[in-house]
PDB file of C-alpha atoms in Angstrom:
ATOM      1  CA  MET A   1    -262.340 201.262  45.759  1.00  0.00           C
ATOM      2  CA  LYS A   2    -259.770 198.692  46.926  1.00  0.00           C
ATOM      3  CA  VAL A   3    -255.993 200.078  46.985  1.00  0.00           C
ATOM      4  CA  THR A   4    -253.316 197.762  46.105  1.00  0.00           C
ATOM      5  CA  ASP A   5    -250.299 200.008  45.212  1.00  0.00           C
ATOM      6  CA  PRO A   6    -248.195 202.058  47.689  1.00  0.00           C
ATOM      7  CA  ARG A   7    -248.201 205.381  45.036  1.00  0.00           C
ATOM      8  CA  THR A   8    -251.958 205.495  45.277  1.00  0.00           C
ATOM      9  CA  MET A   9    -252.432 204.802  48.850  1.00  0.00           C
ATOM     10  CA  ARG A  10    -249.734 207.586  49.529  1.00  0.00           C
ATOM     11  CA  ALA A  11    -251.830 210.146  47.261  1.00  0.00           C
ATOM     12  CA  TYR A  12    -255.034 209.108  48.993  1.00  0.00           C
ATOM     13  CA  ALA A  13    -253.195 209.829  52.341  1.00  0.00           C
ATOM     14  CA  HIS A  14    -253.717 213.595  52.799  1.00  0.00           C
ATOM     15  CA  PRO A  15    -256.429 214.794  55.191  1.00  0.00           C
ATOM     16  CA  LEU A  16    -257.924 217.335  52.728  1.00  0.00           C
ATOM     17  CA  ARG A  17    -258.309 214.252  50.508  1.00  0.00           C
ATOM     18  CA  ILE A  18    -260.028 212.014  52.801  1.00  0.00           C
ATOM     19  CA  ARG A  19    -262.073 215.175  54.111  1.00  0.00           C
ATOM     20  CA  LEU A  20    -263.083 215.881  50.069  1.00  0.00           C
ATOM     21  CA  ILE A  21    -263.668 212.264  49.481  1.00  0.00           C
ATOM     22  CA  GLY A  22    -265.951 212.037  52.690  1.00  0.00           C
ATOM     23  CA  LEU A  23    -267.928 215.035  51.528  1.00  0.00           C
ATOM     24  CA  LEU A  24    -268.574 213.640  47.995  1.00  0.00           C
ATOM     25  CA  ARG A  25    -270.027 210.383  49.330  1.00  0.00           C
ATOM     26  CA  SER A  26    -272.098 211.708  52.034  1.00  0.00           C
ATOM     27  CA  GLU A  27    -273.577 214.494  50.363  1.00  0.00           C
ATOM     28  CA  GLY A  28    -273.318 213.769  46.721  1.00  0.00           C
ATOM     29  CA  PRO A  29    -271.687 215.521  43.388  1.00  0.00           C
ATOM     30  CA  MET A  30    -270.353 219.107  44.172  1.00  0.00           C
ATOM     31  CA  THR A  31    -268.062 221.598  42.658  1.00  0.00           C
ATOM     32  CA  ALA A  32    -264.874 222.589  44.190  1.00  0.00           C
ATOM     33  CA  THR A  33    -266.553 225.912  45.245  1.00  0.00           C
ATOM     34  CA  ARG A  34    -269.250 224.083  47.486  1.00  0.00           C
ATOM     35  CA  ALA A  35    -266.713 221.804  48.957  1.00  0.00           C
ATOM     36  CA  ALA A  36    -264.414 224.620  50.046  1.00  0.00           C
ATOM     37  CA  ALA A  37    -267.344 226.180  51.588  1.00  0.00           C
ATOM     38  CA  ALA A  38    -268.311 223.053  53.223  1.00  0.00           C
ATOM     39  CA  LEU A  39    -264.901 222.452  54.646  1.00  0.00           C
ATOM     40  CA  ASP A  40    -263.722 226.034  55.057  1.00  0.00           C
ATOM     41  CA  ASP A  41    -260.792 225.737  52.648  1.00  0.00           C
ATOM     42  CA  ASN A  42    -260.306 227.553  49.418  1.00  0.00           C
ATOM     43  CA  VAL A  43    -261.552 226.933  45.978  1.00  0.00           C
ATOM     44  CA  PRO A  44    -257.836 226.835  44.417  1.00  0.00           C
ATOM     45  CA  ASN A  45    -256.779 224.392  47.018  1.00  0.00           C
ATOM     46  CA  CYS A  46    -260.065 221.939  46.895  1.00  0.00           C
ATOM     47  CA  SER A  47    -259.869 222.141  43.165  1.00  0.00           C
ATOM     48  CA  PHE A  48    -256.144 220.801  42.965  1.00  0.00           C
ATOM     49  CA  HIS A  49    -256.607 218.243  45.310  1.00  0.00           C
ATOM     50  CA  LEU A  50    -260.160 216.883  43.613  1.00  0.00           C
ATOM     51  CA  ARG A  51    -257.800 216.729  40.486  1.00  0.00           C
ATOM     52  CA  GLN A  52    -255.540 214.774  42.455  1.00  0.00           C
ATOM     53  CA  LEU A  53    -258.010 212.492  43.865  1.00  0.00           C
ATOM     54  CA  ALA A  54    -259.050 211.896  39.796  1.00  0.00           C
ATOM     55  CA  LYS A  55    -255.771 211.310  38.712  1.00  0.00           C
ATOM     56  CA  TYR A  56    -255.657 208.180  41.291  1.00  0.00           C
ATOM     57  CA  GLY A  57    -259.086 207.082  40.439  1.00  0.00           C
ATOM     58  CA  PHE A  58    -260.786 207.996  43.684  1.00  0.00           C
ATOM     59  CA  ALA A  59    -263.203 211.227  42.050  1.00  0.00           C
ATOM     60  CA  GLU A  60    -264.417 211.967  38.394  1.00  0.00           C
ATOM     61  CA  ARG A  61    -266.332 214.669  37.091  1.00  0.00           C
ATOM     62  CA  VAL A  62    -269.814 214.237  36.936  1.00  0.00           C
ATOM     63  CA  PRO A  63    -270.689 213.339  33.253  1.00  0.00           C
ATOM     64  CA  GLY A  64    -273.195 215.951  30.990  1.00  0.00           C
ATOM     65  CA  ALA A  65    -272.431 218.722  33.489  1.00  0.00           C
ATOM     66  CA  ASP A  66    -272.233 222.336  31.941  1.00  0.00           C
ATOM     67  CA  ALA A  67    -269.029 224.056  31.426  1.00  0.00           C
ATOM     68  CA  ARG A  68    -269.978 226.442  34.150  1.00  0.00           C
ATOM     69  CA  GLU A  69    -271.029 223.995  36.736  1.00  0.00           C
ATOM     70  CA  ARG A  70    -268.070 221.380  37.077  1.00  0.00           C
ATOM     71  CA  PRO A  71    -269.192 219.193  39.922  1.00  0.00           C
ATOM     72  CA  TRP A  72    -267.026 215.870  40.973  1.00  0.00           C
ATOM     73  CA  ARG A  73    -268.222 212.799  42.512  1.00  0.00           C
ATOM     74  CA  ALA A  74    -266.835 209.767  44.204  1.00  0.00           C
ATOM     75  CA  THR A  75    -266.153 206.826  41.864  1.00  0.00           C
ATOM     76  CA  ALA A  76    -266.740 204.413  44.820  1.00  0.00           C
ATOM     77  CA  ALA A  77    -268.745 204.186  47.879  1.00  0.00           C
ATOM     78  CA  THR A  78    -265.695 202.717  50.031  1.00  0.00           C
ATOM     79  CA  THR A  79    -262.169 202.761  49.894  1.00  0.00           C
ATOM     80  CA  SER A  80    -260.340 199.954  51.343  1.00  0.00           C
ATOM     81  CA  TRP A  81    -256.896 198.406  51.685  1.00  0.00           C
ATOM     82  CA  ASP A  82    -254.867 195.063  53.111  1.00  0.00           C
ATOM     83  CA  ASP A  83    -252.846 195.893  55.966  1.00  0.00           C
ATOM     84  CA  ASP A  84    -251.019 192.282  55.528  1.00  0.00           C
ATOM     85  CA  SER A  85    -247.983 193.032  53.091  1.00  0.00           C
ATOM     86  CA  ASP A  86    -244.496 192.766  53.728  1.00  0.00           C
ATOM     87  CA  ASP A  87    -243.448 195.120  51.209  1.00  0.00           C
ATOM     88  CA  PRO A  88    -241.403 197.884  52.763  1.00  0.00           C
ATOM     89  CA  ALA A  89    -243.038 200.095  50.780  1.00  0.00           C
ATOM     90  CA  MET A  90    -246.672 199.101  51.063  1.00  0.00           C
ATOM     91  CA  LYS A  91    -246.325 198.856  54.444  1.00  0.00           C
ATOM     92  CA  ALA A  92    -244.923 202.404  54.587  1.00  0.00           C
ATOM     93  CA  ALA A  93    -247.793 203.940  52.856  1.00  0.00           C
ATOM     94  CA  THR A  94    -250.356 201.973  54.875  1.00  0.00           C
ATOM     95  CA  ASP A  95    -248.877 203.323  57.745  1.00  0.00           C
ATOM     96  CA  GLN A  96    -249.108 207.168  56.719  1.00  0.00           C
ATOM     97  CA  LEU A  97    -252.714 206.598  55.290  1.00  0.00           C
ATOM     98  CA  ASN A  98    -253.590 205.064  58.663  1.00  0.00           C
ATOM     99  CA  SER A  99    -251.702 208.110  60.358  1.00  0.00           C
ATOM    100  CA  VAL A 100    -253.738 210.449  58.436  1.00  0.00           C
ATOM    101  CA  LEU A 101    -257.141 208.683  59.232  1.00  0.00           C
ATOM    102  CA  LEU A 102    -256.337 208.617  63.027  1.00  0.00           C
ATOM    103  CA  GLY A 103    -255.552 212.674  62.542  1.00  0.00           C
ATOM    104  CA  GLU A 104    -259.084 212.638  61.122  1.00  0.00           C
ATOM    105  CA  PHE A 105    -260.939 210.890  63.529  1.00  0.00           C
ATOM    106  CA  THR A 106    -259.448 212.399  66.508  1.00  0.00           C
ATOM    107  CA  ARG A 107    -260.170 215.925  64.645  1.00  0.00           C
ATOM    108  CA  ARG A 108    -263.805 214.872  64.069  1.00  0.00           C
ATOM    109  CA  ALA A 109    -264.033 213.616  67.486  1.00  0.00           C
ATOM    110  CA  GLN A 110    -262.768 216.684  68.918  1.00  0.00           C
ATOM    111  CA  ASP A 111    -265.666 218.708  66.755  1.00  0.00           C
ATOM    112  CA  TYR A 112    -267.904 216.656  68.267  1.00  0.00           C
ATOM    113  CA  LEU A 113    -266.881 217.420  71.748  1.00  0.00           C
ATOM    114  CA  ALA A 114    -267.354 220.871  71.251  1.00  0.00           C
ATOM    115  CA  ILE A 115    -270.926 220.915  70.301  1.00  0.00           C
ATOM    116  CA  ARG A 116    -271.558 217.848  72.414  1.00  0.00           C
ATOM    117  CA  ALA A 117    -273.186 220.339  75.057  1.00  0.00           C
ATOM    118  CA  ASP A 118    -275.791 221.514  72.657  1.00  0.00           C
ATOM    119  CA  GLU A 119    -276.680 218.058  71.534  1.00  0.00           C
ATOM    120  CA  PRO A 120    -280.143 216.769  72.745  1.00  0.00           C
ATOM    121  CA  THR A 121    -280.011 214.687  75.917  1.00  0.00           C
ATOM    122  CA  GLU A 122    -281.217 211.630  73.874  1.00  0.00           C
ATOM    123  CA  TRP A 123    -278.276 211.682  71.538  1.00  0.00           C
ATOM    124  CA  ARG A 124    -275.766 212.495  74.577  1.00  0.00           C
ATOM    125  CA  ALA A 125    -276.814 209.501  76.041  1.00  0.00           C
ATOM    126  CA  ALA A 126    -276.335 207.578  72.781  1.00  0.00           C
ATOM    127  CA  ALA A 127    -273.205 208.641  71.696  1.00  0.00           C
ATOM    128  CA  GLY A 128    -269.983 208.725  73.186  1.00  0.00           C
ATOM    129  CA  PHE A 129    -266.571 206.857  73.780  1.00  0.00           C
ATOM    130  CA  GLY A 130    -265.714 203.471  75.445  1.00  0.00           C
ATOM    131  CA  ASP A 131    -263.018 200.980  75.143  1.00  0.00           C
ATOM    132  CA  ALA A 132    -262.712 197.413  75.649  1.00  0.00           C
ATOM    133  CA  LEU A 133    -259.713 195.110  76.460  1.00  0.00           C
ATOM    134  CA  VAL A 134    -260.251 191.468  75.374  1.00  0.00           C
ATOM    135  CA  TYR A 135    -257.564 188.548  75.105  1.00  0.00           C
ATOM    136  CA  VAL A 136    -257.780 187.327  71.321  1.00  0.00           C
ATOM    137  CA  THR A 137    -255.985 185.586  68.655  1.00  0.00           C
ATOM    138  CA  ALA A 138    -255.188 187.041  65.407  1.00  0.00           C
ATOM    139  CA  ASP A 139    -257.832 184.816  63.968  1.00  0.00           C
ATOM    140  CA  GLU A 140    -260.271 185.853  66.839  1.00  0.00           C
ATOM    141  CA  LEU A 141    -259.713 189.496  66.150  1.00  0.00           C
ATOM    142  CA  ARG A 142    -260.308 189.482  62.353  1.00  0.00           C
ATOM    143  CA  GLU A 143    -263.731 187.409  63.284  1.00  0.00           C
ATOM    144  CA  LEU A 144    -264.527 190.097  65.740  1.00  0.00           C
ATOM    145  CA  THR A 145    -263.983 193.001  63.385  1.00  0.00           C
ATOM    146  CA  GLU A 146    -266.138 190.717  60.934  1.00  0.00           C
ATOM    147  CA  GLU A 147    -268.831 190.639  63.036  1.00  0.00           C
ATOM    148  CA  ILE A 148    -268.450 194.292  64.169  1.00  0.00           C
ATOM    149  CA  ASP A 149    -268.812 195.112  60.236  1.00  0.00           C
ATOM    150  CA  ALA A 150    -271.544 193.104  59.805  1.00  0.00           C
ATOM    151  CA  LEU A 151    -273.505 194.648  62.556  1.00  0.00           C
ATOM    152  CA  ALA A 152    -272.968 198.245  61.282  1.00  0.00           C
ATOM    153  CA  ALA A 153    -273.664 197.167  57.671  1.00  0.00           C
ATOM    154  CA  ARG A 154    -277.053 196.432  58.554  1.00  0.00           C
ATOM    155  CA  PHE A 155    -277.654 199.937  59.492  1.00  0.00           C
ATOM    156  CA  ALA A 156    -275.592 201.379  56.730  1.00  0.00           C
ATOM    157  CA  ASP A 157    -277.378 199.453  53.864  1.00  0.00           C
ATOM    158  CA  ARG A 158    -280.974 200.687  55.003  1.00  0.00           C
ATOM    159  CA  ALA A 159    -282.996 201.269  51.836  1.00  0.00           C
ATOM    160  CA  THR A 160    -284.696 204.040  54.003  1.00  0.00           C
ATOM    161  CA  ARG A 161    -283.953 206.065  56.731  1.00  0.00           C
ATOM    162  CA  SER A 162    -285.869 205.923  59.986  1.00  0.00           C
ATOM    163  CA  GLU A 163    -287.789 208.935  61.152  1.00  0.00           C
ATOM    164  CA  GLY A 164    -285.422 211.139  63.487  1.00  0.00           C
ATOM    165  CA  SER A 165    -281.833 209.384  62.323  1.00  0.00           C
ATOM    166  CA  ARG A 166    -279.021 211.095  61.430  1.00  0.00           C
ATOM    167  CA  PRO A 167    -275.773 209.696  60.423  1.00  0.00           C
ATOM    168  CA  VAL A 168    -273.272 208.611  62.976  1.00  0.00           C
ATOM    169  CA  GLN A 169    -269.904 207.655  62.375  1.00  0.00           C
ATOM    170  CA  LEU A 170    -268.451 204.613  64.183  1.00  0.00           C
ATOM    171  CA  ILE A 171    -264.830 204.575  64.433  1.00  0.00           C
ATOM    172  CA  GLN A 172    -263.127 201.315  64.842  1.00  0.00           C
ATOM    173  CA  LEU A 173    -259.517 200.867  66.265  1.00  0.00           C
ATOM    174  CA  ALA A 174    -258.360 197.282  67.009  1.00  0.00           C
ATOM    175  CA  ILE A 175    -254.975 198.146  68.709  1.00  0.00           C
ATOM    176  CA  PRO A 176    -252.561 195.063  69.641  1.00  0.00           C
ATOM    177  CA  ARG A 177    -251.167 195.689  73.298  1.00  0.00           C
ATOM    178  CA  GLY A 178    -247.905 194.370  74.340  1.00  0.00           C
ATOM    179  CA  PRO A 179    -245.726 191.775  72.935  1.00  0.00           C
ATOM    180  CA  VAL A 180    -246.452 189.353  70.661  1.00  0.00           C
ATOM    181  CA  PRO A 181    -246.907 186.024  72.573  1.00  0.00           C
ATOM    182  CA  GLU A 182    -244.393 183.488  72.286  1.00  0.00           C
TER     183      GLU A 182
END
């Protein structure tokens, strides 16, 4: 789903909504009750935020569900937006959403660190943190990002999963440092 207006972007920019959509995408359709249990939240809160996600087109009720079980599903496998608008409302909404995502990514990394010691050696050795400082133009950075996305897509688009595989979230941050060159 491509978000193109600031109101929809601000509606999406909520930590619980981001987690709910992520859960629906990774685990498939589920009720607000099951989502609340998975996210350690309460049912009325999850139900409210699922309805808000539906209002803005991010989630929907599963067709054909019975009246007792009313599961939700994500309407798209991904959500994207452009970061290049000069419209002040869009820039503010983009910054808000990016800030919420950064908080969520940080929370996930901290959750991993809390259980890292219990991970098997092979997974501790394979996972981790790192950075690289590169000197690139804006066009080169775009090209680098596209190549990283294409590399990750090779593994994300697998029709079958390898034995012993598990979900791994790759988090990409491309943050310019220093002033804009003259």
